[in-house]
XYZ file of C-alpha atoms in Angstrom:
61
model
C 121.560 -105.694 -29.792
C 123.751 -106.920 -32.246
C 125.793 -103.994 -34.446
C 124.129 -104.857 -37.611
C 121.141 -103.829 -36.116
C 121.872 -100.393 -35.730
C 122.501 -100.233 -39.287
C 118.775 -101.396 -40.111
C 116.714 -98.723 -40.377
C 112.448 -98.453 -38.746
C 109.925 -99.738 -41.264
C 109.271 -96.941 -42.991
C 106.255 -95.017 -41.954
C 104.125 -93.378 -45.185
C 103.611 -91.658 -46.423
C 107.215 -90.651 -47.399
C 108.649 -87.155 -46.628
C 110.378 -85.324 -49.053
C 113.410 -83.118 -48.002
C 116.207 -81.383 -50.135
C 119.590 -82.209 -50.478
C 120.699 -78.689 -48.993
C 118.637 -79.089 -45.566
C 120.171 -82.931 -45.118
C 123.792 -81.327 -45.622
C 123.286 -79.050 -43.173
C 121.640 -81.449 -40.984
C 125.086 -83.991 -41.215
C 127.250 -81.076 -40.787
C 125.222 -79.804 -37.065
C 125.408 -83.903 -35.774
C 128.879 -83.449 -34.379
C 128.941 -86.929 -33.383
C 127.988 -90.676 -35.358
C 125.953 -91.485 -32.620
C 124.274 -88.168 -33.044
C 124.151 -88.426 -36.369
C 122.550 -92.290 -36.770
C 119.787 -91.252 -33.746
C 118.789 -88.285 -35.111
C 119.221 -88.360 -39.532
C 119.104 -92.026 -40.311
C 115.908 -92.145 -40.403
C 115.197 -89.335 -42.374
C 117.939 -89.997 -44.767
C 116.451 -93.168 -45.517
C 113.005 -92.404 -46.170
C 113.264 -89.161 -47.291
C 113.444 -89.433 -51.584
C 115.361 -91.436 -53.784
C 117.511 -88.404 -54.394
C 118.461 -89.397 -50.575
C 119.876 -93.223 -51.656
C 123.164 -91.896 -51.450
C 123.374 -90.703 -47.935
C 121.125 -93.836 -46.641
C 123.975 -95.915 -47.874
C 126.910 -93.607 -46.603
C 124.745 -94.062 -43.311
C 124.659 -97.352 -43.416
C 128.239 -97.963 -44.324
């Protein structure tokens, strides 16, 4: 698997959830480790809102 494809998120599944700012801090701050964090919260942070844009592209980054 090439790098770049960890960065690429599943197709998202709908319909969308929604989740608050507040619970995905809290959520980044309790995945102690990036490998953690991408397996567990990039999903979410990606298809979560658009209030969530920001932290799908800090994930991806």
């Amino acid at each position: 698997m090439a790098s770049s494809d960890l960065l690429r998120p599943d197709p998202a599944p709908g319909p969308w959830q929604r989740c608050s700012p507040k619970q995905t801090k809290v959520s980044i701050q309790e995945k102690n480790t990036w490998l953690n964090f991408r397996k567990r919260m990039h999903r979410i942070l990606c298809y979560c809102t658009v209030i969530h844009t920001e932290f799908c592209i800090f994930a991806a980054t």
